[in-house]
Short mmCIF file of C-alpha atoms in Angstrom, two decimals:
data_model
loop_
_atom_site.label_atom_id
_atom_site.label_comp_id
_atom_site.label_asym_id
_atom_site.label_seq_id
_atom_site.Cartn_x
_atom_site.Cartn_y
_atom_site.Cartn_z
CA MET A 1 -82.36 52.17 73.03
CA PRO A 2 -81.57 48.48 73.26
CA GLY A 3 -79.87 48.54 70.10
CA HIS A 4 -77.58 51.05 71.28
CA GLN A 5 -76.98 49.00 74.69
CA GLN A 6 -75.92 46.44 72.40
CA TYR A 7 -73.71 47.93 70.64
CA ARG A 8 -71.81 50.44 73.33
CA SER A 9 -71.26 46.98 75.55
CA GLU A 10 -69.60 45.58 72.14
CA PRO A 11 -66.33 48.37 71.93
CA ASN A 12 -64.92 46.76 68.76
CA GLN A 13 -68.15 47.37 66.71
CA PRO A 14 -68.55 50.43 64.76
CA LEU A 15 -71.36 52.75 64.20
CA ALA A 16 -74.26 52.35 62.15
CA SER A 17 -73.21 55.41 59.90
CA GLN A 18 -69.65 53.41 59.52
CA VAL A 19 -70.50 50.12 58.64
CA PRO A 20 -68.72 49.63 55.26
CA PRO A 21 -71.85 49.34 52.30
CA GLN A 22 -70.20 45.03 52.09
CA PHE A 23 -71.96 45.04 55.32
CA GLY A 24 -74.67 47.36 55.40
CA THR A 25 -78.55 47.14 53.64
CA GLY A 26 -79.05 46.61 49.95
CA GLN A 27 -82.44 47.64 48.27
CA ASP A 28 -83.84 44.00 48.79
CA GLN A 29 -81.25 43.02 52.40
CA ALA A 30 -83.07 43.97 55.38
CA ALA A 31 -80.54 45.80 57.35
CA PRO A 32 -78.89 43.04 60.59
CA ALA A 33 -79.45 44.21 63.76
CA TYR A 34 -76.40 45.66 65.45
CA GLY A 35 -74.36 43.35 67.51
CA PRO A 36 -72.22 40.42 66.72
CA ASP A 37 -73.46 38.36 63.84
CA PRO A 38 -72.08 34.73 63.45
CA ASN A 39 -71.33 35.47 59.94
CA ARG A 40 -69.93 38.26 59.27
CA PRO A 41 -65.94 38.86 60.12
CA GLY A 42 -64.82 40.95 63.59
CA PRO A 43 -63.35 44.00 63.13
CA ASN A 44 -59.71 42.32 62.09
CA GLN A 45 -60.54 39.86 59.90
CA LEU A 46 -61.40 39.26 55.86
CA PRO A 47 -64.00 37.81 54.49
CA PRO A 48 -62.84 34.33 53.44
CA ASN A 49 -63.89 34.88 49.38
CA HIS A 50 -62.58 38.11 49.78
CA PHE A 51 -59.57 37.95 47.26
CA PRO A 52 -60.14 35.80 43.55
CA GLN A 53 -56.98 33.23 44.37
CA ALA A 54 -57.83 32.69 47.98
CA GLN A 55 -61.62 31.73 46.23
CA TYR A 56 -59.94 29.30 43.79
CA ARG A 57 -57.37 27.89 46.01
CA SER A 58 -60.28 26.97 48.67
CA ASP A 59 -62.21 25.68 46.12
CA PRO A 60 -60.87 22.25 44.79
CA GLY A 61 -63.12 21.87 41.93
CA HIS A 62 -62.43 25.69 41.08
CA PRO A 63 -60.17 25.41 37.31
CA LEU A 64 -57.93 28.31 38.64
CA ALA A 65 -57.00 25.94 41.61
CA ASN A 66 -53.75 24.28 40.63
CA GLN A 67 -52.36 27.52 39.23
CA ALA A 68 -49.93 29.80 40.84
CA PRO A 69 -50.44 33.47 40.74
CA PRO A 70 -48.47 35.12 37.38
CA TYR A 71 -46.40 37.45 40.25
CA GLY A 72 -46.57 36.40 43.77
CA PRO A 73 -49.16 37.10 46.14
CA GLY A 74 -51.80 39.98 45.19
CA PRO A 75 -52.13 43.22 47.31
CA ASN A 76 -52.86 43.60 50.67
CA GLN A 77 -52.05 39.16 50.64
CA PHE A 78 -49.94 38.44 53.45
CA ARG A 79 -45.96 37.88 52.44
CA PRO A 80 -44.20 35.70 54.53
CA GLN A 81 -40.89 36.94 56.07
CA TYR A 82 -37.52 35.16 56.19
CA GLY A 83 -37.38 32.90 58.53
CA GLN A 84 -41.31 32.04 58.15
CA GLY A 85 -42.93 29.38 56.07
CA PRO A 86 -42.31 25.78 55.36
CA ASN A 87 -39.56 26.66 52.55
CA GLN A 88 -38.09 29.60 54.11
CA PRO A 89 -34.38 29.58 55.51
CA PRO A 90 -34.06 30.82 58.85
CA ALA A 91 -34.03 34.94 59.19
CA ASN A 92 -30.54 35.09 60.56
CA GLN A 93 -28.96 33.88 57.04
CA ILE A 94 -30.22 36.02 54.34
CA PRO A 95 -29.68 39.51 54.58
CA PRO A 96 -32.95 41.22 54.29
CA TYR A 97 -31.75 43.74 51.83
CA GLY A 98 -28.14 43.78 49.73
CA PRO A 99 -25.30 41.58 50.21
CA GLY A 100 -24.15 40.66 53.02
CA PRO A 101 -20.46 41.90 54.56
CA GLY A 102 -17.86 40.28 52.46
CA GLN A 103 -19.86 39.53 49.49
CA HIS A 104 -19.61 41.12 46.17
CA PRO A 105 -22.21 43.77 45.54
CA PHE A 106 -22.99 42.76 42.23
CA GLN A 107 -22.88 38.57 42.96
CA PRO A 108 -23.66 37.96 46.66
CA GLY A 109 -22.74 34.34 45.98
CA ARG A 110 -18.89 35.57 45.41
CA PRO A 111 -16.72 37.04 48.15
CA VAL A 112 -15.35 40.11 47.03
CA ASN A 113 -11.83 39.11 47.39
CA ALA A 114 -12.41 36.30 44.97
CA THR A 115 -10.93 35.92 41.44
CA PRO A 116 -13.04 36.86 38.55
CA PRO A 117 -14.31 33.75 36.54
CA ASN A 118 -12.23 33.08 33.36
CA VAL A 119 -14.45 33.55 30.32
CA TYR A 120 -12.07 32.25 28.30
CA GLY A 121 -12.22 28.86 29.73
CA SER A 122 -9.06 27.10 30.18
CA THR A 123 -7.07 29.92 27.44
CA PRO A 124 -5.61 32.94 29.52
CA PRO A 125 -7.36 36.50 28.81
CA PRO A 126 -5.19 38.50 26.59
CA SER A 127 -2.65 41.09 27.83
CA LEU A 128 -0.70 44.09 26.59
CA ASP A 129 2.51 41.92 28.05
CA ASP A 130 2.34 39.50 24.78
CA VAL A 131 2.27 41.73 22.33
CA PRO A 132 5.00 41.47 19.86
CA MET A 133 6.95 44.30 19.12
CA ARG A 134 10.22 44.28 16.52
CA ARG A 135 13.09 46.45 18.31
CA ALA A 136 15.24 48.42 16.33
CA LYS A 137 18.98 47.58 16.18
CA LYS A 138 21.50 50.02 17.63
CA SER A 139 23.78 51.90 15.58
CA PRO A 140 26.86 51.03 15.46
CA GLY A 141 29.82 53.41 16.98
CA SER A 142 32.71 52.46 15.46
CA GLY A 143 34.48 50.25 12.63
CA TRP A 144 33.61 48.60 9.22
CA ARG A 145 29.98 48.72 10.82
CA LYS A 146 29.42 52.32 11.50
CA ALA A 147 31.10 53.29 7.91
CA VAL A 148 28.53 50.77 6.29
CA HIS A 149 25.56 52.43 8.06
CA HIS A 150 26.51 55.54 7.33
CA VAL A 151 27.09 54.68 3.64
CA SER A 152 24.35 52.87 2.92
CA GLY A 153 22.10 56.34 4.81
CA GLY A 154 20.97 53.91 7.54
CA ALA A 155 19.20 51.28 5.33
CA ILE A 156 21.83 48.80 6.67
CA ASN A 157 22.59 48.27 9.88
CA PRO A 158 24.60 45.60 10.71
CA GLY A 159 24.50 46.05 14.61
CA MET A 160 26.54 46.62 17.27
CA SER A 161 29.67 44.39 17.40
CA ALA A 162 30.68 42.19 20.56
CA GLU A 163 33.15 45.09 21.90
CA GLU A 164 30.16 47.47 21.81
CA ARG A 165 28.08 45.00 23.66
CA ARG A 166 30.78 44.65 26.12
CA LEU A 167 31.37 47.95 26.85
CA GLN A 168 27.59 48.66 27.12
CA GLU A 169 27.72 45.70 29.83
CA LEU A 170 30.17 48.20 31.77
CA VAL A 171 28.59 51.10 31.68
CA ALA A 172 25.51 49.11 33.09
CA ARG A 173 27.45 48.05 36.10
CA ILE A 174 29.02 51.82 36.18
CA ARG A 175 25.65 52.96 36.40
CA GLN A 176 24.29 50.98 39.29
CA PRO A 177 22.44 52.85 41.97
CA VAL A 178 24.45 53.00 45.48
CA ARG A 179 22.18 53.44 48.35
CA GLY A 180 23.52 56.46 50.20
CA ASP A 181 27.03 57.46 50.19
CA TYR A 182 30.17 55.47 48.97
CA ARG A 183 33.21 56.33 50.20
CA ILE A 184 36.75 54.92 48.28
CA ALA A 185 40.10 55.46 49.76
CA VAL A 186 42.83 55.48 47.22
CA LEU A 187 45.82 54.48 48.77
CA SER A 188 49.76 53.80 48.46
CA LEU A 189 52.90 53.50 50.85
CA LYS A 190 55.40 54.62 47.85
CA GLY A 191 54.86 58.13 46.14
CA GLY A 192 55.19 58.44 42.00
CA VAL A 193 53.42 55.55 41.53
CA GLY A 194 50.16 57.44 39.76
CA LYS A 195 48.06 57.33 42.96
CA THR A 196 46.72 60.97 42.37
CA THR A 197 46.03 60.24 38.68
CA THR A 198 44.44 56.84 39.63
CA THR A 199 42.06 58.81 41.57
CA MET A 200 41.26 61.69 39.18
CA GLY A 201 40.98 58.72 36.05
CA LEU A 202 38.60 56.67 38.52
CA GLY A 203 36.67 59.81 39.55
CA SER A 204 36.30 61.30 36.23
CA ILE A 205 35.08 57.77 34.87
CA PHE A 206 32.24 57.62 37.44
CA ALA A 207 31.22 61.23 37.27
CA SER A 208 31.05 61.62 33.51
CA ILE A 209 29.32 57.70 33.17
CA ARG A 210 26.86 58.25 36.81
CA GLY A 211 24.32 61.16 36.63
CA ASP A 212 24.89 61.43 40.32
CA ARG A 213 27.53 63.35 41.78
CA VAL A 214 31.32 62.50 42.88
CA ILE A 215 33.86 64.22 44.41
CA ALA A 216 37.15 63.79 45.43
CA VAL A 217 39.10 64.70 48.05
CA ASP A 218 42.53 65.66 48.66
CA ALA A 219 43.66 64.26 52.26
CA ASN A 220 47.43 64.32 51.19
CA PRO A 221 49.23 65.86 53.89
CA ASP A 222 52.19 66.71 51.81
CA PHE A 223 51.04 69.48 49.78
CA GLY A 224 48.64 67.49 47.20
CA THR A 225 48.49 68.20 43.97
CA LEU A 226 44.86 66.82 43.31
CA SER A 227 43.62 70.27 42.68
CA GLN A 228 46.08 70.74 39.88
CA ARG A 229 44.40 67.71 37.45
CA VAL A 230 40.95 70.32 37.10
CA PRO A 231 40.77 73.84 36.08
CA LEU A 232 41.28 75.92 39.28
CA GLN A 233 37.54 77.68 40.19
CA THR A 234 38.29 78.35 43.92
CA ARG A 235 41.05 78.99 46.32
CA SER A 236 39.19 77.14 49.41
CA THR A 237 40.12 74.39 50.79
CA VAL A 238 39.18 71.44 53.43
CA ARG A 239 39.76 74.03 56.17
CA ASP A 240 37.77 76.68 54.27
CA LEU A 241 35.03 74.43 54.07
CA LEU A 242 34.82 73.37 57.63
CA LEU A 243 34.95 77.18 58.93
CA ASP A 244 32.43 77.76 56.71
CA PRO A 245 29.10 78.50 59.13
CA ALA A 246 25.83 78.49 56.55
CA ILE A 247 26.69 74.98 54.66
CA GLN A 248 23.04 74.26 54.30
CA ARG A 249 22.62 73.40 50.14
CA TYR A 250 24.88 71.86 47.70
CA SER A 251 25.62 75.15 46.37
CA ASP A 252 27.00 76.11 49.44
CA VAL A 253 29.61 73.20 49.45
CA ARG A 254 29.99 73.63 45.69
CA ARG A 255 31.50 77.44 46.36
CA HIS A 256 34.61 75.60 47.85
CA THR A 257 35.24 72.61 44.87
CA SER A 258 36.46 72.79 41.53
CA GLN A 259 34.80 70.85 38.67
CA GLY A 260 36.57 69.06 35.29
CA THR A 261 35.30 68.63 32.24
CA SER A 262 34.08 65.02 33.54
CA ARG A 263 32.18 66.62 36.35
CA LEU A 264 34.45 65.44 38.87
CA GLU A 265 34.68 68.00 41.77
CA VAL A 266 37.70 68.25 43.54
CA LEU A 267 38.34 69.70 47.46
CA ALA A 268 41.89 70.66 47.35
CA SER A 269 44.55 70.54 50.52
CA GLU A 270 45.68 72.97 52.15
CA ARG A 271 48.84 74.62 50.06
CA ASP A 272 50.67 75.07 53.33
CA PRO A 273 52.16 72.17 54.29
CA ALA A 274 52.36 73.01 57.81
CA ALA A 275 48.36 74.13 58.48
CA SER A 276 47.79 70.32 56.66
CA GLU A 277 49.87 68.63 59.35
CA ALA A 278 47.60 69.98 61.73
CA PHE A 279 44.64 68.35 59.50
CA SER A 280 43.30 65.70 61.93
CA ASP A 281 41.16 62.86 62.38
CA GLU A 282 38.29 64.57 63.82
CA GLU A 283 38.52 67.35 61.06
CA TYR A 284 38.82 64.67 58.50
CA ARG A 285 35.53 63.27 59.91
CA ALA A 286 33.45 66.19 59.87
CA VAL A 287 34.29 66.80 56.20
CA ALA A 288 33.36 63.41 55.58
CA ARG A 289 29.41 64.34 57.53
CA ILE A 290 28.98 67.72 55.39
CA LEU A 291 30.25 65.69 52.03
CA GLN A 292 27.82 62.31 52.94
CA ARG A 293 24.76 64.77 52.88
CA PHE A 294 25.25 66.14 48.99
CA TYR A 295 27.33 63.35 47.57
CA ASN A 296 26.99 59.93 46.48
CA ILE A 297 30.53 58.76 45.60
CA ILE A 298 33.51 60.21 47.83
CA LEU A 299 36.90 59.24 46.43
CA THR A 300 40.09 60.32 48.98
CA ASP A 301 43.40 60.71 47.72
CA CYS A 302 45.53 59.67 50.74
CA GLY A 303 48.88 60.52 51.84
CA THR A 304 51.76 57.91 51.33
CA GLY A 305 52.39 57.90 55.11
CA LEU A 306 49.76 55.24 57.32
CA MET A 307 50.53 57.27 60.59
CA HIS A 308 49.75 60.68 59.76
CA SER A 309 47.01 62.06 61.93
CA ALA A 310 43.83 62.07 58.94
CA MET A 311 44.69 58.26 57.70
CA THR A 312 42.60 56.79 61.07
CA GLY A 313 39.78 58.78 59.77
CA VAL A 314 39.83 57.64 56.14
CA LEU A 315 40.59 54.32 57.00
CA ASP A 316 37.97 53.94 59.69
CA THR A 317 35.24 55.61 57.36
CA ALA A 318 36.01 53.54 53.72
CA HIS A 319 33.65 51.17 52.29
CA SER A 320 36.36 50.32 49.88
CA LEU A 321 40.12 50.39 48.83
CA VAL A 322 41.56 50.90 45.55
CA LEU A 323 45.60 50.10 45.95
CA ILE A 324 48.32 51.57 43.71
CA SER A 325 51.37 49.55 42.69
CA SER A 326 53.43 50.62 40.03
CA ALA A 327 55.07 47.40 37.59
CA ALA A 328 58.49 47.38 39.84
CA ILE A 329 59.56 44.78 42.54
CA ASP A 330 60.07 48.05 44.93
CA GLY A 331 56.61 49.31 44.37
CA ALA A 332 54.44 45.79 44.27
CA ARG A 333 56.34 45.42 47.53
CA SER A 334 55.25 48.69 49.18
CA ALA A 335 51.83 47.84 48.38
CA ALA A 336 52.50 44.16 49.77
CA ALA A 337 53.40 45.89 53.01
CA THR A 338 50.84 47.95 52.78
CA LEU A 339 48.62 45.50 52.70
CA ASP A 340 50.09 43.44 55.87
CA TRP A 341 50.02 46.89 58.06
CA LEU A 342 45.91 47.17 57.11
CA SER A 343 45.29 43.23 58.06
CA LEU A 344 47.47 44.16 62.05
CA HIS A 345 45.30 46.85 62.52
CA GLY A 346 42.02 46.12 62.04
CA HIS A 347 40.95 46.39 58.35
CA ASP A 348 41.31 43.17 57.11
CA HIS A 349 37.83 43.51 55.58
CA LEU A 350 39.06 46.75 53.27
CA VAL A 351 42.64 43.94 52.40
CA ARG A 352 39.71 41.44 51.39
CA ASN A 353 37.55 44.09 49.37
CA ALA A 354 40.51 46.03 47.85
CA VAL A 355 40.86 46.36 44.38
CA VAL A 356 44.41 46.79 43.18
CA VAL A 357 45.91 48.83 40.34
CA ILE A 358 48.93 48.57 38.58
CA ASN A 359 49.91 51.21 36.81
CA LEU A 360 52.65 50.48 33.28
CA PRO A 361 55.30 53.65 34.06
CA ARG A 362 56.65 53.40 30.77
CA GLU A 363 55.76 52.52 26.80
CA GLY A 364 56.29 48.93 25.76
CA SER A 365 56.26 45.56 27.76
CA PRO A 366 57.45 46.25 31.07
CA THR A 367 60.51 44.37 32.27
CA VAL A 368 58.89 43.05 35.49
CA GLY A 369 56.63 40.32 34.80
CA VAL A 370 53.27 41.80 35.30
CA GLN A 371 51.42 38.35 35.19
CA HIS A 372 53.10 36.76 38.24
CA LEU A 373 52.30 40.14 40.22
CA ARG A 374 48.16 39.96 38.90
CA GLU A 375 48.33 36.49 40.73
CA TYR A 376 49.93 37.44 43.83
CA PHE A 377 47.73 39.95 44.36
CA LEU A 378 44.57 38.26 43.51
CA SER A 379 45.62 35.71 46.19
CA ARG A 380 45.09 38.53 48.85
CA CYS A 381 42.47 40.95 46.98
CA ARG A 382 39.22 41.53 45.10
CA ALA A 383 40.85 42.05 42.04
CA VAL A 384 43.39 43.35 40.16
CA HIS A 385 43.44 46.10 36.80
CA ILE A 386 46.66 47.06 34.77
CA ILE A 387 46.74 50.68 33.64
CA PRO A 388 48.74 51.40 30.14
CA TYR A 389 51.22 54.07 29.79
CA ASP A 390 49.52 57.01 28.60
CA GLY A 391 51.43 59.88 27.56
CA HIS A 392 48.06 62.49 28.24
CA LEU A 393 48.48 61.05 32.04
CA SER A 394 52.38 61.85 32.34
CA GLU A 395 52.13 65.58 31.58
CA GLY A 396 50.79 65.65 35.48
CA ALA A 397 47.98 68.59 34.40
CA GLU A 398 44.37 68.86 34.28
CA ILE A 399 43.03 65.21 33.08
CA ASP A 400 40.58 65.14 29.78
CA LEU A 401 39.34 61.88 28.92
CA HIS A 402 38.47 63.02 25.32
CA ARG A 403 42.56 62.87 25.09
CA LEU A 404 43.50 59.55 26.59
CA HIS A 405 44.07 56.34 24.56
CA LYS A 406 41.44 54.63 23.58
CA ASN A 407 42.95 51.41 25.73
CA THR A 408 43.68 53.74 28.64
CA LYS A 409 40.11 54.58 28.90
CA ARG A 410 39.08 51.35 28.83
CA ALA A 411 41.01 50.33 31.10
CA TYR A 412 39.16 53.14 33.44
CA VAL A 413 36.15 52.11 32.90
CA GLU A 414 36.75 48.46 33.35
CA LEU A 415 38.20 49.54 36.86
CA ALA A 416 35.08 51.76 37.79
CA ALA A 417 33.04 48.50 36.65
CA THR A 418 34.98 46.12 38.96
CA VAL A 419 34.55 48.92 41.77
CA ALA A 420 30.72 49.51 41.10
CA ASP A 421 29.99 45.80 41.31
CA ASP A 422 29.99 46.88 45.71
CA PHE A 423 27.38 49.03 45.22
CA ALA A 424 24.84 46.06 44.92
CA VAL A 425 26.04 44.51 47.96
CA PHE A 426 26.47 47.56 50.40
CA ARG A 427 23.61 48.59 52.31
CA GLY A 428 24.98 52.47 53.45
#
């Protein structure tokens, strides 16, 4: 058949039964012959006036020729891709989906780390740090201020006095944190000048005001009396601590110490003078290595001699020195000789950072010019403190801070604050 032969010669032409209705025969139309028709679109083409938009765009006289479609191209109409068309940017500049790398998820034009715009203009946004707050005055602790506050039932609060504010500043200096453990050597070449008493007073202030652990070690080879200044809770000594093979926790060390009412712990020395003489440099260093794992401040009550075996370890491991002197010529000369010996034996850094304590031996005015002694030691050391005579300290028994005179207690607080000033520059 000629028609079938023509169809078979055109591989892209559909069968007669598969021709779409728009290309088929109507009632008043004659069926076109099989094969190509110059007025018919090809298999991959659309008729020129198939869509109304295309119709009025192709006809300049159409009333809608100059109007754009309301919502972009119609169905099945060609959509230009990025990089195609006269007004489209290149395809490698705009990501086809979502924001690009480093762009804000909701504002593609702004980087992720960009500061958000100030919706308030030049005025900074409100902050909770700017909320005004009226703080209540602290209640006075003594004097007429306390009486007025008490009588008025708290309605009248004069606030703290200048002395109370000064005391508050001292307490803040004492409480400043310390890195690692801080070791203080309390030293004097002359006996009977208040070395052990100063160790207990300074350590008790630290332990009562600070919240960490403070311990005092008796390194006196001549039957030290440090353990007699606190209630005796154990018979252990430094040697018992060294011989204990099960030191793993703080409670293991606590079994060998006694604690006073101020929370200061004391590690006693050997009570046998012959055994205490054998306490060597290495043994003291071993004790220090154990204590520094569990205590923040370690005070050492040294002996009166600089040449005994443990003194080398005490001075080599100390971070600061508290030198004790009496308000007498012989006591001051012994303290000066101690400073000379330390400077000549490689401990000049301890001399420059030392704090000298002058203990007044009796009530009333001293017979020696204490102010001249103070000026002499200030020329060589960091600070000088004068501790007044106190009847409770002169007893030589257990020390209770509550039984100290207020001037004596205040003097020890000032001493502790001066020693604690070195905590800020101490690096462990």
